[in-house]
Amino acid sequence: MGIEEKIRQLEEELARTQKNKATEYHIGLLKAKIARLKRELLTPRKSSVRTGGFEVKKSGDATVVFIGLPSVGKSTLLNALTGAKSKTAAYAFTTLNCVPGVLEHKGAKIQLLDLPGIIIGAAEGRGRGREVLAVARNADLVLILLDVFQPTVLPKIKEELAGIGVRLDEKPPKVSIVKKLRGGVEISSTVKLTKMDERMVVGILNEYGLHNASVVFHEDIGVDQLVDVLAGNRRYLPSLTVLNKVDMVSEDYLKSLPFDFVAVSAERGWGIEELKDAIFQRLRLIRIYTKPRMGEADLKEPMMLREGATVEDVCNRLHRDLAREFRYALVWGKSAKFEGQKVGLEHRLEDGDVVCIVKKQGRE
Ligand SMILES: Nc1nc2c(ncn2[C@@H]2O[C@H](COP(=O)(O)OP(=O)(O)OP(=O)(O)O)[C@@H](O)[C@H]2O)c(=O)[nH]1
Ligand SMILES: [Mg+2]
């Protein structure tokens, strides 16, 4: 029996099994088995290493991929955001390759990737969907584009992404698993575990070939998340849901939709500036301006870093050896307690800060 067939059988069994206290354990193990087999399926076999032209070199400060059904307006949107010229048309599967564009916004160069439309079932290999979805794994943000008349497809698209190991808007579970040589499975936790009992944890670990291990839970997680940790190939990415073609509906209709989205009309150019801001914000980019010791900060070309970046990150971006030669830094802006505060390498910066690095020799 092939792996796909096995997965199908297990999924049918899972669907058949009624969910209750008595079947909980069985269901947990079924889920773990399915996830393990799906991982095997995702690992490229030697003959299918070529991914068929969807690979694009990452460039700029961050990469955003467009995922959506055919004809929702992905290419029209790329063109509206960047001035690129991706082919658009009123029929499905107009775009057949990965078409890159660059969005320049607030000093950031953001790479946007327009992709062919996916169909539901793509993660299982329908169409060239799996290759399309795989591009999302390497992105920094997944932009899900919906047609205003097909809003209900949103959870299905998220499922497709989940099917190739992409977890949207989730944090990696706080669990540490360390293999041991003997002693069985040892479980401890710093929080109360309510979603799995010991037997379940051990059963799932065994399913992944772990019979001796020490597991520490720092978070109350369920079966799916534990399986994610064991599978180990998950990508945790932020997402942004965008609704296109809003020129065709009323405001009341938009208000009735039960999820958050950015509304645009790619064709008419509506909501494009708001979308640029939303992309920038979801990428959690921050702008840092460097300043020489004597002289003014360069306010034209900010250095783009991620939220949480420190003075050390600035040093590393400027020069390989700078962190070693670092004496202190002066900071102006939101992260500084007062203007020109003297700080160390570990100081966390905020959007718009001005930083002056002082080296050991006393020069800037
Ligand atoms: N009314 C309206 N039509 C739009 C809008 N944006 C795109 N369209 C139309 O929708 C159709 C499909 O647009 P594309 O940009 O080619 O869609 P796509 O998602 O790239 O399609 P594939 O590449 O086939 O997956 C075209 O006929 C566009 O003119 C919009 O904001 N409003
Ligand atoms: Mg297209």
XYZ file of C-alpha atoms in Angstrom, residues 26-261:
236
model
C -7.102 6.427 19.904
C -7.824 9.698 18.075
C -4.595 11.222 19.370
C -2.561 8.326 18.024
C -4.373 8.398 14.698
C -3.540 12.085 14.309
C 0.097 11.438 15.133
C 0.259 8.587 12.605
C -1.310 10.675 9.863
C 1.069 13.567 10.548
C 4.061 11.234 10.467
C 3.027 9.752 7.122
C 2.324 13.202 5.689
C 5.798 14.268 6.668
C 7.204 11.341 4.695
C 5.134 12.452 1.767
C 6.528 15.990 2.004
C 10.147 14.902 2.095
C 11.084 15.089 -1.554
C 11.908 11.787 -3.167
C 15.097 11.907 -5.204
C 13.216 11.946 -8.480
C 11.184 14.997 -7.547
C 13.801 17.373 -6.223
C 13.221 19.759 -9.103
C 10.408 22.049 -8.061
C 9.656 23.295 -11.533
C 10.587 26.931 -11.694
C 8.785 28.360 -8.679
C 11.949 29.050 -6.793
C 12.880 32.684 -6.647
C 15.860 34.069 -4.835
C 14.807 36.064 -1.815
C 15.754 39.697 -1.972
C 15.037 42.935 -0.161
C 14.132 43.330 3.510
C 11.315 40.754 3.538
C 9.345 38.441 1.249
C 5.559 38.231 0.944
C 3.769 35.507 -1.048
C 0.310 35.806 -2.580
C -1.825 32.724 -2.057
C -5.338 32.437 -3.431
C -7.685 30.645 -5.780
C -7.384 31.319 -9.534
C -8.710 34.662 -10.809
C -9.079 36.363 -7.429
C -6.826 39.149 -8.686
C -3.362 38.243 -7.366
C -1.566 39.523 -10.443
C -3.701 42.660 -10.648
C -2.815 43.313 -7.008
C 0.902 42.780 -7.578
C 0.769 45.290 -10.406
C -1.166 47.797 -8.284
C 1.314 47.526 -5.404
C 4.533 47.570 -7.376
C 4.069 48.736 -10.921
C 5.122 45.246 -12.066
C 3.540 43.797 -15.171
C 2.304 40.351 -14.260
C -0.165 39.096 -16.843
C -3.809 39.374 -15.788
C -6.888 37.977 -17.479
C -10.474 36.941 -16.898
C -9.703 33.223 -17.095
C -8.239 30.890 -14.455
C -4.550 29.941 -14.351
C -3.326 33.028 -16.147
C -0.179 33.075 -14.048
C 1.913 29.949 -14.523
C 5.139 30.925 -12.789
C 6.325 32.806 -9.780
C 6.410 36.501 -10.705
C 8.353 38.779 -8.353
C 7.822 42.476 -7.747
C 9.250 44.984 -5.302
C 7.137 47.160 -3.051
C 8.994 50.168 -1.671
C 7.276 51.484 1.402
C 8.523 53.571 4.315
C 12.072 52.965 3.193
C 11.681 49.179 3.040
C 12.136 47.089 -0.067
C 9.604 44.292 0.219
C 9.689 41.443 -2.265
C 6.221 40.336 -3.386
C 5.725 36.999 -5.114
C 2.732 36.495 -7.366
C 1.958 32.819 -7.825
C -0.402 30.628 -9.821
C -3.780 30.116 -8.209
C -4.213 27.044 -6.038
C -7.187 24.760 -5.906
C -8.503 23.038 -2.829
C -6.642 19.768 -2.435
C -3.378 21.424 -3.522
C -1.438 20.218 -0.468
C -2.166 16.649 -1.498
C -0.638 17.388 -4.862
C -3.630 18.435 -6.927
C -2.512 20.623 -9.803
C 0.920 22.023 -9.149
C -0.454 23.216 -5.859
C 2.075 21.657 -3.588
C 4.913 23.414 -5.396
C 3.041 26.707 -5.184
C 2.333 26.268 -1.516
C 5.936 25.290 -0.868
C 7.027 28.794 -1.880
C 5.080 30.081 1.109
C 7.324 28.134 3.467
C 10.219 30.456 2.661
C 8.278 33.691 2.928
C 8.110 36.116 5.844
C 4.401 36.816 5.393
C 1.580 34.956 3.661
C -0.939 37.239 1.985
C -4.158 35.307 1.436
C -6.169 36.953 -1.298
C -9.901 36.279 -1.452
C -12.484 37.172 -4.041
C -15.254 39.168 -2.450
C -17.787 36.550 -3.537
C -15.862 33.570 -2.158
C -15.043 34.554 1.430
C -15.881 31.126 2.807
C -12.810 29.622 1.180
C -10.538 31.244 3.792
C -10.437 28.314 6.256
C -9.885 25.907 3.375
C -6.873 27.851 2.149
C -5.483 27.898 5.675
C -5.951 24.127 5.784
C -4.028 23.773 2.552
C -1.142 25.702 4.066
C -1.372 23.628 7.218
C -1.109 20.566 4.994
C 2.412 21.520 3.969
C 3.487 22.377 7.504
C 2.822 26.121 7.549
C 1.305 27.363 10.814
C -0.253 30.779 10.415
C -0.302 33.296 13.249
C 0.767 30.712 15.807
C 3.841 30.601 17.973
C 6.005 27.481 18.183
C 4.768 25.410 21.150
C 6.865 25.873 24.259
C 7.936 22.293 24.784
C 11.393 20.850 24.998
C 12.083 17.235 24.116
C 15.471 15.726 24.799
C 16.300 12.196 23.683
C 17.871 9.890 26.246
C 19.490 6.474 26.085
C 17.286 4.782 28.636
C 14.750 5.381 31.385
C 11.556 5.621 29.334
C 9.614 8.825 28.808
C 9.854 11.328 31.610
C 7.299 14.111 31.612
C 7.359 17.309 33.592
C 5.624 20.617 33.176
C 5.663 24.148 34.502
C 1.953 24.591 33.745
C -1.122 22.440 34.326
C -1.730 20.117 31.393
C -5.415 19.809 30.577
C -5.499 18.656 26.965
C -3.420 15.456 27.126
C -2.710 12.902 29.797
C 0.560 11.070 30.311
C -0.516 8.002 28.381
C -1.335 10.119 25.361
C 2.003 11.962 25.439
C 3.911 8.676 25.699
C 1.821 7.090 22.931
C 2.498 9.975 20.550
C 6.206 10.028 21.337
C 6.364 6.298 20.685
C 4.664 6.836 17.363
C 7.618 9.056 16.457
C 10.075 6.389 17.579
C 10.881 8.059 20.895
C 10.881 5.557 23.746
C 13.400 7.270 25.997
C 13.122 11.009 26.342
C 12.651 13.841 28.745
C 9.758 16.148 27.895
C 9.150 19.497 29.565
C 5.939 21.387 28.857
C 6.022 25.142 29.379
C 2.605 25.502 27.807
C -0.686 23.610 27.950
C -0.802 22.148 24.432
C -2.894 19.545 22.628
C -2.155 16.611 20.342
C -1.795 18.668 17.150
C 0.808 20.949 18.666
C 2.805 18.101 20.169
C 2.823 16.447 16.777
C 4.090 19.726 15.288
C 6.996 19.725 17.699
C 7.857 16.099 16.886
C 7.501 16.554 13.136
C 10.005 19.390 13.453
C 9.538 20.843 9.971
C 6.868 23.393 10.719
C 7.103 27.000 9.606
C 5.461 29.604 11.823
C 4.446 32.611 9.738
C 2.195 35.628 10.086
C -0.664 36.014 7.623
C -2.729 38.844 6.243
C -6.170 38.282 4.743
C -7.060 40.604 1.885
C -10.447 40.819 0.216
C -10.349 41.934 -3.412
C -12.951 43.271 -5.853
C -14.812 45.212 -3.176
C -15.934 47.548 -5.964
C -18.578 44.923 -6.685
C -20.311 44.850 -3.280
C -21.928 47.135 -0.732
C -20.451 48.227 2.553
C -23.147 46.350 4.443
C -22.040 43.150 2.797
C -18.463 43.757 3.887
C -19.569 44.442 7.441
C -21.423 41.118 7.559
C -18.258 39.073 7.017
C -17.123 37.359 10.216
C -13.344 37.733 9.967
C -10.728 40.478 9.806
C -9.476 41.555 6.425
